[in-house]
PDB file of C-alpha atoms in Angstrom:
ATOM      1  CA  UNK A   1       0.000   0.000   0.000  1.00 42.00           C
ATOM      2  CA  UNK A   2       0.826   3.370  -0.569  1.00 38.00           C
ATOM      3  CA  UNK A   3       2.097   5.505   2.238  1.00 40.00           C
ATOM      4  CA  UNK A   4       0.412   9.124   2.759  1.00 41.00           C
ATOM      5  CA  UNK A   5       4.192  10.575   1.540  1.00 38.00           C
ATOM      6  CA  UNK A   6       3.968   8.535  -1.448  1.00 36.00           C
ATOM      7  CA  UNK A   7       0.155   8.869  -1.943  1.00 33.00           C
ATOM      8  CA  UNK A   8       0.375  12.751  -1.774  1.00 35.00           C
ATOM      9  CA  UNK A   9       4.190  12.419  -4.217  1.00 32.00           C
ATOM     10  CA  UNK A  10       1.567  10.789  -6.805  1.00 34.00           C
ATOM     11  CA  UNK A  11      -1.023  13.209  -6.434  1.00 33.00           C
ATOM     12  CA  UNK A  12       1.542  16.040  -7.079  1.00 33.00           C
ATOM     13  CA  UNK A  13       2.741  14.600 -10.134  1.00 35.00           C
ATOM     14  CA  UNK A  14      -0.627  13.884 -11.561  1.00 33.00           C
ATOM     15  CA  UNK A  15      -1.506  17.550 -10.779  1.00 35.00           C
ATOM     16  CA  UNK A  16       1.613  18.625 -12.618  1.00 37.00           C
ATOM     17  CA  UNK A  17       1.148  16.301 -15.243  1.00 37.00           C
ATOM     18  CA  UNK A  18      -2.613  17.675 -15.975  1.00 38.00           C
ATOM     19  CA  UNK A  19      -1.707  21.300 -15.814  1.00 43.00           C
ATOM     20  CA  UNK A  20       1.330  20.702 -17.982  1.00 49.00           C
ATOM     21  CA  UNK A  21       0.983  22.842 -21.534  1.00 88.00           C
ATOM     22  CA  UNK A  22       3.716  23.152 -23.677  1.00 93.00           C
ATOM     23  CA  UNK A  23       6.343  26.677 -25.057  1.00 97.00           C
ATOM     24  CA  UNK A  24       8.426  27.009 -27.723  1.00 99.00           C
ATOM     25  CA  UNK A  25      11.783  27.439 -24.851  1.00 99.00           C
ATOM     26  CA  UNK A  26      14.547  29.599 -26.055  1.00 99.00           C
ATOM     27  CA  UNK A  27      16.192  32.763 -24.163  1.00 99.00           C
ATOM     28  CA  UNK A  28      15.444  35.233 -26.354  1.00 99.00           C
ATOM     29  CA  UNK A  29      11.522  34.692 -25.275  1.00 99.00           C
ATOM     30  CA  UNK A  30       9.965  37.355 -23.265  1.00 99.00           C
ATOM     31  CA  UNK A  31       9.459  36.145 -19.841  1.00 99.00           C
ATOM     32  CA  UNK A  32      12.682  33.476 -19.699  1.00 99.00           C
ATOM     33  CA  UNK A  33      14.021  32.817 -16.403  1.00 98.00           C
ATOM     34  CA  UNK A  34      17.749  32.085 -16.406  1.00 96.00           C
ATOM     35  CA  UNK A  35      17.580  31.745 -13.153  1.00 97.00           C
ATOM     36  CA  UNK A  36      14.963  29.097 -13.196  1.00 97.00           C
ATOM     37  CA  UNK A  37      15.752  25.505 -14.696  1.00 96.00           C
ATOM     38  CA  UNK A  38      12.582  24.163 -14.120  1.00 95.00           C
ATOM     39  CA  UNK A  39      10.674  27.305 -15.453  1.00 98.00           C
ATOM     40  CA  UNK A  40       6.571  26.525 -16.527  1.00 96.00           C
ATOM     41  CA  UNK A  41       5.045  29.725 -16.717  1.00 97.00           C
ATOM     42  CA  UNK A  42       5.442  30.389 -20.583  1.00 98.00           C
ATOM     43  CA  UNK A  43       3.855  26.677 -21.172  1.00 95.00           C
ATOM     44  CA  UNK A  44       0.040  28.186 -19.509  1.00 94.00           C
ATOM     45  CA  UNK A  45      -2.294  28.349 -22.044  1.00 92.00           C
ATOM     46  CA  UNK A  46      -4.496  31.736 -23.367  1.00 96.00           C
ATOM     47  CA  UNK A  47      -7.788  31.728 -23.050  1.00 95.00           C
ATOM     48  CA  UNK A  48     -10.697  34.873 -22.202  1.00 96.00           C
ATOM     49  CA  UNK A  49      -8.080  36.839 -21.510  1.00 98.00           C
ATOM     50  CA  UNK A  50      -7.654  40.552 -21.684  1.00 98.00           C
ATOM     51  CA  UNK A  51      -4.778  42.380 -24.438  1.00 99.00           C
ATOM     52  CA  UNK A  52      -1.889  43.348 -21.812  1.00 98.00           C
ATOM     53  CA  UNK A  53      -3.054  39.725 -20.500  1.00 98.00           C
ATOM     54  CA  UNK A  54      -2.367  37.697 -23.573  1.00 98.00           C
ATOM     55  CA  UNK A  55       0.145  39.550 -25.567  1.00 99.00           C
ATOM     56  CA  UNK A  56       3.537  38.306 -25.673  1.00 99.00           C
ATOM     57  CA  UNK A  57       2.182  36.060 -22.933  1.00 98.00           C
ATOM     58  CA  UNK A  58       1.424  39.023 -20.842  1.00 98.00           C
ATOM     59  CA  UNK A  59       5.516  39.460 -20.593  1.00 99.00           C
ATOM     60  CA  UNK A  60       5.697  42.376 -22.690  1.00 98.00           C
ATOM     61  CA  UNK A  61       7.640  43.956 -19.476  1.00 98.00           C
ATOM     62  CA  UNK A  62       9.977  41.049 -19.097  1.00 99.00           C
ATOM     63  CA  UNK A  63      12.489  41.425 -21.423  1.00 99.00           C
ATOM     64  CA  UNK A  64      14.775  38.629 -22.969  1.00 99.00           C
ATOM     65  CA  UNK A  65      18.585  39.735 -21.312  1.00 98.00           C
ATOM     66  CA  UNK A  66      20.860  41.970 -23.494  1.00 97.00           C
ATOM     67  CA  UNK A  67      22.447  39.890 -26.289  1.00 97.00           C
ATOM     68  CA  UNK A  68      19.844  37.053 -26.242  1.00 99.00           C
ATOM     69  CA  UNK A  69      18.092  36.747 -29.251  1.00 99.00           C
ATOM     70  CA  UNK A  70      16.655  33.941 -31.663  1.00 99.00           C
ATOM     71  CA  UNK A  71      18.503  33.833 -34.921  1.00 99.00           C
ATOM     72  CA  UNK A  72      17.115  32.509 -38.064  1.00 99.00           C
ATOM     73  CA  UNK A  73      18.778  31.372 -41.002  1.00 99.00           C
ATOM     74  CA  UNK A  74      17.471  33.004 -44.440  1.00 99.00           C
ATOM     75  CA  UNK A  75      17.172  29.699 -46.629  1.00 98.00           C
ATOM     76  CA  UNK A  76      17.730  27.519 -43.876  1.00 99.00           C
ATOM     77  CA  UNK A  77      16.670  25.750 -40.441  1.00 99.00           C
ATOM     78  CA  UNK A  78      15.575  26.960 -37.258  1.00 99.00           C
ATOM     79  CA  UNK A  79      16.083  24.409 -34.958  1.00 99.00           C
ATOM     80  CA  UNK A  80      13.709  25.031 -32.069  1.00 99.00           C
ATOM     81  CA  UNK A  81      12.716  22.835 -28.695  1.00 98.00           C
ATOM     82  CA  UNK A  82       9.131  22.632 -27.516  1.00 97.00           C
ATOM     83  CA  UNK A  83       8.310  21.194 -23.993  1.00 96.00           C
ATOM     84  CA  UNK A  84       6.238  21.397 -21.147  1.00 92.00           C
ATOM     85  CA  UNK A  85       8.771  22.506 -18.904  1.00 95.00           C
ATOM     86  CA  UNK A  86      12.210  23.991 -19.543  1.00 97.00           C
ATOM     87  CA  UNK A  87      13.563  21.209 -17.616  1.00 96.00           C
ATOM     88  CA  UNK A  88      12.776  19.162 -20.092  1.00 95.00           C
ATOM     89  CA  UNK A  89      14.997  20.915 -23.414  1.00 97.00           C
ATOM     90  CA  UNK A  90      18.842  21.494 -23.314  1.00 98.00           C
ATOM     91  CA  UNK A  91      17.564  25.016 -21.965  1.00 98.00           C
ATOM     92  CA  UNK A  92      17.677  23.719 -19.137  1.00 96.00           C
ATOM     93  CA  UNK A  93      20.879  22.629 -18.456  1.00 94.00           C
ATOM     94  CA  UNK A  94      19.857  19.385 -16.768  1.00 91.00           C
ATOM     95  CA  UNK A  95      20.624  16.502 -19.345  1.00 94.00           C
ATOM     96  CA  UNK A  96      19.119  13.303 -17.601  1.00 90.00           C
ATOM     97  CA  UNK A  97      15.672  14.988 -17.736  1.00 92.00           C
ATOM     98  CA  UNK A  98      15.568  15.847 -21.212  1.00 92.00           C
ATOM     99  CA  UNK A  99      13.224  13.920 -23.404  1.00 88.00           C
ATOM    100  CA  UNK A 100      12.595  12.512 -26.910  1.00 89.00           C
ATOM    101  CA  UNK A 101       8.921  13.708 -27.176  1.00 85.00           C
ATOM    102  CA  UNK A 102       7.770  17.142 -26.006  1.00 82.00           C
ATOM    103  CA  UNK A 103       6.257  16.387 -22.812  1.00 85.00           C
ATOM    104  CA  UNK A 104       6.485  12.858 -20.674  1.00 73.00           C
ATOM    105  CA  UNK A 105       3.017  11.993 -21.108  1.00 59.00           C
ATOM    106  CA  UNK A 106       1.014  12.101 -24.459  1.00 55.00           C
ATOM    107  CA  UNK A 107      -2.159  13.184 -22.753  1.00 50.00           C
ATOM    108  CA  UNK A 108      -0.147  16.617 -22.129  1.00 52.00           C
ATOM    109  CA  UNK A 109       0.324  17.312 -25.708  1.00 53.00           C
ATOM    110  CA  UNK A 110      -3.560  17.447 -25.799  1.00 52.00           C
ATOM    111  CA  UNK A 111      -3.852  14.863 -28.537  1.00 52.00           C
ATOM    112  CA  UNK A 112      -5.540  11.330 -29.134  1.00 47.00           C
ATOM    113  CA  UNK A 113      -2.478  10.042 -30.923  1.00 45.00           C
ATOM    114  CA  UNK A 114      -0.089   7.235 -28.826  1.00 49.00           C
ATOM    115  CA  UNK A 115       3.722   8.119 -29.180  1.00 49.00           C
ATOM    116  CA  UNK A 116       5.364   7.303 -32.194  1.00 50.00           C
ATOM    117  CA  UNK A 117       6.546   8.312 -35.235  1.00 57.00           C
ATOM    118  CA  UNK A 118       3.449   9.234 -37.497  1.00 65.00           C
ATOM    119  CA  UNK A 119       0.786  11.712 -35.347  1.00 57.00           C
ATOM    120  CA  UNK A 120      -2.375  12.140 -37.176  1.00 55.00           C
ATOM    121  CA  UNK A 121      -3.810  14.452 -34.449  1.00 56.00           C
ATOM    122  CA  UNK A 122      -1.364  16.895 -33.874  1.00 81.00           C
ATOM    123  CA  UNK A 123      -2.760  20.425 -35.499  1.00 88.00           C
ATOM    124  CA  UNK A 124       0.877  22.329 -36.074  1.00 95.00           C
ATOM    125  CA  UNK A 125       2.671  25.377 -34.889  1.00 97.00           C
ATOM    126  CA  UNK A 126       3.975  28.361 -36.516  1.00 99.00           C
ATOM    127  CA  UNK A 127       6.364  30.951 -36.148  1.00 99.00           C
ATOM    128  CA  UNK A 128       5.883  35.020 -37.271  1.00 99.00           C
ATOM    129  CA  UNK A 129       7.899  37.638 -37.754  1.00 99.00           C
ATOM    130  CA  UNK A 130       7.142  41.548 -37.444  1.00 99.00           C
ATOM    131  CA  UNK A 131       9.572  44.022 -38.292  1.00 99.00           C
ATOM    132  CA  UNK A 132       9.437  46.474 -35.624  1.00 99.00           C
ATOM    133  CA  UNK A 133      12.779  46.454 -33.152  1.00 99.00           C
ATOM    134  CA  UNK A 134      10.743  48.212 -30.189  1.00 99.00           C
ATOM    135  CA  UNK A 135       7.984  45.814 -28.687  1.00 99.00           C
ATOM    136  CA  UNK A 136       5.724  48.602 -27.700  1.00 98.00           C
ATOM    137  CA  UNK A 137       5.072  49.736 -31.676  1.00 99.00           C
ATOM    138  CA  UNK A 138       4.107  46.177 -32.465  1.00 99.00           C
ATOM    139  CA  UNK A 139       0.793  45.324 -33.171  1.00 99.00           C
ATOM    140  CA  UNK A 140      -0.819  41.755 -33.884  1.00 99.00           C
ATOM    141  CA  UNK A 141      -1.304  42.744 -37.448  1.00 99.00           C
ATOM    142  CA  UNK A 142       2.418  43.419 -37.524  1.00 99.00           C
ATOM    143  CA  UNK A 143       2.937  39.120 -37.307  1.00 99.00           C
ATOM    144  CA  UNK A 144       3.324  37.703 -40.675  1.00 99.00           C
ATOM    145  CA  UNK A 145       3.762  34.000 -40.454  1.00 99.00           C
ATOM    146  CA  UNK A 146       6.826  32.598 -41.928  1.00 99.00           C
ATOM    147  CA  UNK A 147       7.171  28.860 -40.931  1.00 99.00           C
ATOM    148  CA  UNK A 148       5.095  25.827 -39.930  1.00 99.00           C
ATOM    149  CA  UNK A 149       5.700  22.658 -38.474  1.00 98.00           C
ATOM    150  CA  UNK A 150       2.586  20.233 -39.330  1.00 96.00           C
ATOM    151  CA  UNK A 151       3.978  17.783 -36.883  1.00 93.00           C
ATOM    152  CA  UNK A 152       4.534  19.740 -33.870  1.00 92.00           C
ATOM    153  CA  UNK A 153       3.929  19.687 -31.024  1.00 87.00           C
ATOM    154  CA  UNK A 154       5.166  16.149 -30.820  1.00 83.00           C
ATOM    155  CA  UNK A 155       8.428  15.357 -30.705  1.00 89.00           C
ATOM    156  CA  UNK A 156      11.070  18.255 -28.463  1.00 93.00           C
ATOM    157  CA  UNK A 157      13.246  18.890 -31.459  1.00 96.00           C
ATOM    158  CA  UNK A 158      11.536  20.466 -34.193  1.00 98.00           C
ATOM    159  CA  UNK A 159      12.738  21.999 -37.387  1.00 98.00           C
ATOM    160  CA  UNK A 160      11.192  25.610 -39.166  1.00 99.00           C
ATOM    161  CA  UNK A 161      12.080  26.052 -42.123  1.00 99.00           C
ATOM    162  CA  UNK A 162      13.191  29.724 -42.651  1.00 99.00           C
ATOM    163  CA  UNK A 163      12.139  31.627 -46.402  1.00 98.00           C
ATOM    164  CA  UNK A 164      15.176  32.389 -48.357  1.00 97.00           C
ATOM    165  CA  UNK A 165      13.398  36.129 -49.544  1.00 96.00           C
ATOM    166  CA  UNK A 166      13.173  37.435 -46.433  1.00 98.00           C
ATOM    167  CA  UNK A 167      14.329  41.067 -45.960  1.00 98.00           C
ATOM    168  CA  UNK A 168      16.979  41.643 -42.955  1.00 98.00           C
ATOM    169  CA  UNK A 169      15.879  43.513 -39.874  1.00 99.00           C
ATOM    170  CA  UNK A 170      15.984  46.779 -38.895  1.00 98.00           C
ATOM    171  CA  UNK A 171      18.457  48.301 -36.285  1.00 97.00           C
ATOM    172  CA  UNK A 172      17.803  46.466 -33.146  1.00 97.00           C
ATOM    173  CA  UNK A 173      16.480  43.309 -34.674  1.00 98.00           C
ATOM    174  CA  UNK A 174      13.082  41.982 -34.942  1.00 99.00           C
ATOM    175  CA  UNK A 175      10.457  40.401 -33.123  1.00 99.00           C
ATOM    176  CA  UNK A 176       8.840  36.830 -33.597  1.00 99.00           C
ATOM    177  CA  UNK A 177       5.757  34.859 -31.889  1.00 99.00           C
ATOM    178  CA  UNK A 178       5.521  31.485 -31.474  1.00 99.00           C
ATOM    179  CA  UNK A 179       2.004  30.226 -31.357  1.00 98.00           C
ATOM    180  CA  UNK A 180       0.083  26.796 -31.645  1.00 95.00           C
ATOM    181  CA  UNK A 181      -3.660  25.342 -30.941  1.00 93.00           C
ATOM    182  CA  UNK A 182      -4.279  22.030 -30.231  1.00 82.00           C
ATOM    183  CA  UNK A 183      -7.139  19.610 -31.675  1.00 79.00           C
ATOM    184  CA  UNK A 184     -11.028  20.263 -30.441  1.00 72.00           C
ATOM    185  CA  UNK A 185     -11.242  16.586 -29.544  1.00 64.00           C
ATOM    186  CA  UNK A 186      -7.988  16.748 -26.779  1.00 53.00           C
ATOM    187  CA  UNK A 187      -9.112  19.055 -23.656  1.00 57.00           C
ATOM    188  CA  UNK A 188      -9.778  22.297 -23.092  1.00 60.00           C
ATOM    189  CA  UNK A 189     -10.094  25.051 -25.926  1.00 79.00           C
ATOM    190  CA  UNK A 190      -6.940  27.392 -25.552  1.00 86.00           C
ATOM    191  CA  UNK A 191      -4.115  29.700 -27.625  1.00 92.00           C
ATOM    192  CA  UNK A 192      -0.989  29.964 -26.965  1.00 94.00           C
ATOM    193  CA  UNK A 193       1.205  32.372 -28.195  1.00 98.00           C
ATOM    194  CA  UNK A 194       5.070  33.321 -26.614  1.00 99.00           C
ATOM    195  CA  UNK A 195       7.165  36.731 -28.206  1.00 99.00           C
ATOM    196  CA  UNK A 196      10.955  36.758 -28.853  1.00 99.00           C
ATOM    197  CA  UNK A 197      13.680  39.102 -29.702  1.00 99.00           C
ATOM    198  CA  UNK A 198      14.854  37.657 -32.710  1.00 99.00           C
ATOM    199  CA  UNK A 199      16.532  38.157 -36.407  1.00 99.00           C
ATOM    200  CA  UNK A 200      17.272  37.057 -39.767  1.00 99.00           C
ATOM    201  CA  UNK A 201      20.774  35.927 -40.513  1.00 99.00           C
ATOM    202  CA  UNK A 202      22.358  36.289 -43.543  1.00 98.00           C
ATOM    203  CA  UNK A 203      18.891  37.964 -45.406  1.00 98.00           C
ATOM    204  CA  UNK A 204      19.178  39.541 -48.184  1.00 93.00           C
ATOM    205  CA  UNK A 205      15.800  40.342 -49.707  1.00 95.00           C
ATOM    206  CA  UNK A 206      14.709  43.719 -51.022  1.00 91.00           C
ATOM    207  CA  UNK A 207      11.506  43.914 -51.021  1.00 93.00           C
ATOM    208  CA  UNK A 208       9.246  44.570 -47.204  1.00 96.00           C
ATOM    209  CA  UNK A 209       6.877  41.939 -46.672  1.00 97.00           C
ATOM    210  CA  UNK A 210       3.341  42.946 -47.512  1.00 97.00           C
ATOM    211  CA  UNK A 211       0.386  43.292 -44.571  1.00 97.00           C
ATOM    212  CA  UNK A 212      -0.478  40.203 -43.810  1.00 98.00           C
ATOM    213  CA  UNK A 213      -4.504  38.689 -44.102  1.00 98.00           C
ATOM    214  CA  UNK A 214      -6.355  36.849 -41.542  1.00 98.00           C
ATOM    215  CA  UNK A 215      -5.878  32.981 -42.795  1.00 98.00           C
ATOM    216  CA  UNK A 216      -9.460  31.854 -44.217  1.00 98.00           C
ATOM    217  CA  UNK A 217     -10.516  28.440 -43.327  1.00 98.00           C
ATOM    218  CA  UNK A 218     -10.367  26.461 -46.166  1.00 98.00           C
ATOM    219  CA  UNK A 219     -10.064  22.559 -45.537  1.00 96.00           C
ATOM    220  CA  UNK A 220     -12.174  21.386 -48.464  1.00 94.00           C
ATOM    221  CA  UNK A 221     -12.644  24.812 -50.986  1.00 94.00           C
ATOM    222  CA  UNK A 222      -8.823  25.976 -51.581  1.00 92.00           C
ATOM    223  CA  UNK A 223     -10.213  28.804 -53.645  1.00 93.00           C
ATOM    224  CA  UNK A 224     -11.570  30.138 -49.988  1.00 95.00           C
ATOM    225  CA  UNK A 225      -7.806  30.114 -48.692  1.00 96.00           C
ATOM    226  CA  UNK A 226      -6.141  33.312 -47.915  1.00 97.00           C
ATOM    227  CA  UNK A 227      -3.017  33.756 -51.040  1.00 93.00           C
ATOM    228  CA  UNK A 228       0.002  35.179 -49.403  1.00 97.00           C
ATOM    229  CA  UNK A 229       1.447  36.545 -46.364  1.00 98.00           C
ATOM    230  CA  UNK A 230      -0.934  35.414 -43.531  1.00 99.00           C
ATOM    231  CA  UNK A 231      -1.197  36.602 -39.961  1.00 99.00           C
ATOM    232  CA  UNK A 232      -0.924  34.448 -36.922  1.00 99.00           C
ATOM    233  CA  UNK A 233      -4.257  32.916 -35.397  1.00 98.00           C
ATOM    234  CA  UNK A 234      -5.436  35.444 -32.690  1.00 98.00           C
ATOM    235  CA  UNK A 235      -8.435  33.131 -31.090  1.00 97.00           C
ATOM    236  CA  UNK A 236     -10.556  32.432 -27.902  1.00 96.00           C
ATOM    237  CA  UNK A 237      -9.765  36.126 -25.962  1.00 97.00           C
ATOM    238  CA  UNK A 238     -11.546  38.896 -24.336  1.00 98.00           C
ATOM    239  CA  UNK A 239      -9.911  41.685 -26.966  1.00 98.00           C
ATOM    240  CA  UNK A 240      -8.463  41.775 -29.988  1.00 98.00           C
ATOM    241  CA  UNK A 241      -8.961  38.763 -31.870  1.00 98.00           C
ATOM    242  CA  UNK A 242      -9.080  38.195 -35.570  1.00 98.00           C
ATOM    243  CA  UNK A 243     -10.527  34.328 -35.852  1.00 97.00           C
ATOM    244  CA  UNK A 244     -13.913  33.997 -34.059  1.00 97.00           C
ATOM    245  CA  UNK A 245     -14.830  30.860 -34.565  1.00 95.00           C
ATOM    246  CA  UNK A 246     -16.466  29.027 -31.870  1.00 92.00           C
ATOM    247  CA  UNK A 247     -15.097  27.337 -28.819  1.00 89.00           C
ATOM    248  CA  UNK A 248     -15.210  23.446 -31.171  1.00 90.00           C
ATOM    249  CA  UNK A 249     -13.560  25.291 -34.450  1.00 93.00           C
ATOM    250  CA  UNK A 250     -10.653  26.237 -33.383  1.00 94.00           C
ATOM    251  CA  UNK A 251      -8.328  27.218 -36.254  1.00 96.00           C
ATOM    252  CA  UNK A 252      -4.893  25.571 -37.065  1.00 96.00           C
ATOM    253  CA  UNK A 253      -1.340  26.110 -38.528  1.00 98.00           C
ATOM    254  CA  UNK A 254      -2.289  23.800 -41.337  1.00 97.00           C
ATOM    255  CA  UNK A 255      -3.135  23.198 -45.112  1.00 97.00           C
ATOM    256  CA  UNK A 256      -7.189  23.596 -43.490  1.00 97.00           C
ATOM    257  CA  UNK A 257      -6.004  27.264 -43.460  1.00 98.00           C
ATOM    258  CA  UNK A 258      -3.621  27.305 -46.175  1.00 98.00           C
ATOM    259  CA  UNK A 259      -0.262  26.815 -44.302  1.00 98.00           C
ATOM    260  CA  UNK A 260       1.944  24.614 -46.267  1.00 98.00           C
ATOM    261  CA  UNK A 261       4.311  22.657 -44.076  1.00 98.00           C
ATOM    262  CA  UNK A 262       7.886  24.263 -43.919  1.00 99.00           C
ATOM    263  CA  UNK A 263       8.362  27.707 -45.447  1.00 99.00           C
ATOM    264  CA  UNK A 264       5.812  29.893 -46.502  1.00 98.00           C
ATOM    265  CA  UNK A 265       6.898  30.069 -49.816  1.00 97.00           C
ATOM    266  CA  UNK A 266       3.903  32.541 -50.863  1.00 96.00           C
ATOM    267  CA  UNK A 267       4.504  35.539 -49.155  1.00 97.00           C
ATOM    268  CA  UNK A 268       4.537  37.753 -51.749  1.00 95.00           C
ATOM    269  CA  UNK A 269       2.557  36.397 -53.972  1.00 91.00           C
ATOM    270  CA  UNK A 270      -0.772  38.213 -55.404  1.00 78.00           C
ATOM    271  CA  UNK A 271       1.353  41.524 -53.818  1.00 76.00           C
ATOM    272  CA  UNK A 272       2.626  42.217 -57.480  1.00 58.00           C
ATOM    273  CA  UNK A 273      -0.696  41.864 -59.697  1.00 60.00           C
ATOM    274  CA  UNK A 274      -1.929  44.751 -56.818  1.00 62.00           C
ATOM    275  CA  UNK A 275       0.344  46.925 -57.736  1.00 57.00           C
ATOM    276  CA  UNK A 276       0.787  49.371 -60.823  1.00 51.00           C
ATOM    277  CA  UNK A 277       2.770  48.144 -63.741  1.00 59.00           C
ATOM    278  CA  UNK A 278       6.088  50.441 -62.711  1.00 59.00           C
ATOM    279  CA  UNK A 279       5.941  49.291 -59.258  1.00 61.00           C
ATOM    280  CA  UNK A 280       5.547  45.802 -60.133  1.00 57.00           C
ATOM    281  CA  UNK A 281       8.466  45.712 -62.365  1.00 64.00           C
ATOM    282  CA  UNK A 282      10.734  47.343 -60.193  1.00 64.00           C
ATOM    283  CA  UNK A 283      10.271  45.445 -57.596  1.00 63.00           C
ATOM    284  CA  UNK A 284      10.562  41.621 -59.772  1.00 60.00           C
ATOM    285  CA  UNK A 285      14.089  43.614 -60.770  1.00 67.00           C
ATOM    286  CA  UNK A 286      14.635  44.232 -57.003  1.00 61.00           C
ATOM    287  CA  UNK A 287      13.857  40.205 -56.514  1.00 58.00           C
ATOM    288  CA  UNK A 288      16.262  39.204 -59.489  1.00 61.00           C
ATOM    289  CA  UNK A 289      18.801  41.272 -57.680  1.00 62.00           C
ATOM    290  CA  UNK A 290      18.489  40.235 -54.386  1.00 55.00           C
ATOM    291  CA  UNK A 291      18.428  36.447 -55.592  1.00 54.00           C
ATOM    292  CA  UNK A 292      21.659  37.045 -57.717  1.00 59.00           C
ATOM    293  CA  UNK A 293      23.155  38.595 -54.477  1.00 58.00           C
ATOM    294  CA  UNK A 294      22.017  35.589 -52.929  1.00 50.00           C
ATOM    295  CA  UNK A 295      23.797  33.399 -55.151  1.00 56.00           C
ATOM    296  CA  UNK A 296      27.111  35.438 -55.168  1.00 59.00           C
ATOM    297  CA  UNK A 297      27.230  35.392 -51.751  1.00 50.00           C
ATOM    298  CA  UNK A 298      26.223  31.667 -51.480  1.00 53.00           C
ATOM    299  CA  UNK A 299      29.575  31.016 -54.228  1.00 50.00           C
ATOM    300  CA  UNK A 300      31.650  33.223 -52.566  1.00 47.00           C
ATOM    301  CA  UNK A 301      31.224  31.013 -48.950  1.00 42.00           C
ATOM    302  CA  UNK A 302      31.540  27.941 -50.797  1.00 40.00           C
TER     303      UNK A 302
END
């Protein structure tokens, strides 16, 4: 039999187990702890809340420390960790707790798949960029999306694929969101979204990214999906949303809303055939350049 010590160790590791969520952990992220290996807060989930509440995880104050910042590779691979705790990624500085799947229990990754290799219930995450070096001018509109993961959350390690046309940031960097909802049929209805200080390495596009759209659902009729740069899902708060969809529909970073998995190779596109015939040819010159730059450079490293 179970002692009462033992009986209440259990009961504290189901509770932990069934309020466990899951972040996107890096130390650029608004609200990281250095001082805390077994940090949780960024991992709560969004839901009825308030602006100041929800945005950037309501961390907006909390800094990432001077230097800190999450670099991604134009044309290349963000390699990212997603867990339930900090603890549980190389973050945390604790190898003998870090794991192969994102949290140590599948029911935590709100999901009716077993572990394994192939999920079929896991809804993907995404990564945005806005191009704004002070937090305090950003606003959600400012988030284009840039990269998706089909398969995440699942396993800790997952890969984003970074756009090879992205422009570099301004002075001071830029700022990126992390943000993911989970399946209808695997708990509770929530959002989660974390901010980052962050920038584009080695980018050498020309042309600004266009204002993003609100992603269209579009699961079945592709003609209803949003073309081009799309904004992150704001869902399921008090303020400022731009999906409102019920608390059963919750939208995904998918192909049901015209997220390709990887890059989001179609930024720009329909951003030309808006514009007037001058504009539109200097800026495919501006492309040609920037890709021929891209090239040179690429020749010159190799």
């Amino acid at each position: 039999m179970f002692s009462s010590a033992k009986l209440s160790l259990a009961l504290l590791s189901v509770a932990a187990s069934a309020s466990a969520h899951i972040a996107l952990w890096h130390n650029a992220s608004y609200g990281y702890d250095d001082s805390q290996p077994n940090q949780s807060d960024l991992v709560q989930p969004l839901q009825n809340l308030t602006f100041d509440e929800w945005w950037f995880h309501g961390k907006i104050d909390s800094p990432p420390a001077d230097g800190a910042i999450m670099n991604l590779p134009s044309g290349g691979t963000f390699h990212g960790e997603v867990a339930c705790n900090k603890a549980l990624t190389t973050w945390g500085g604790q190898p003998s707790k870090q794991t192969e799947y994102a949290c140590d229990a599948v029911g935590v990754l709100h999901t009716t798949d077993e572990f394994g290799d192939e999920p079929q219930d896991v809804k993907g995450c995404g990564i945005g960029i806005a191009y704004k070096s002070d937090v305090k001018d950003i606003t959600p509109e400012d988030f284009t999306i840039i990269s998706v993961n089909h398969t995440c959350p699942w396993k800790r390690n997952v890969d984003f694929q970074i756009p090879s046309d992205l422009p570099p940031c301004p002075t001071g960097g830029c700022h990126c969101m992390w943000g993911w909802i989970h399946a209808s049929d695997a708990g509770t209805e929530q959002n989660y979204f974390v901010g980052y200080r962050c920038d584009v390495v080695g980018a050498t596009g020309l042309i600004s990214l266009p204002q993003a759209q609100v992603a269209n659902k579009c699961p079945t009729d592709t003609s209803n999906c949003t073309v081009g740069a799309k904004q992150p899902h704001y869902w399921l708060q008090a303020e400022k949303n731009n999906n409102f969809q019920g608390n059963f529909d919750p939208p995904f970073y998918n192909g049901d809303y015209g997220f390709s998995d990887g890059a989001q190779t179609d930024l720009f596109e329909g951003y030309l055939s808006k514009r007037s015939d001058v504009e539109s040819q200097k800026l495919r010159e501006d492309t040609r350049r920037s890709r021929v730059l891209r090239r040179s450079v690429g020749g010159a490293k190799a």
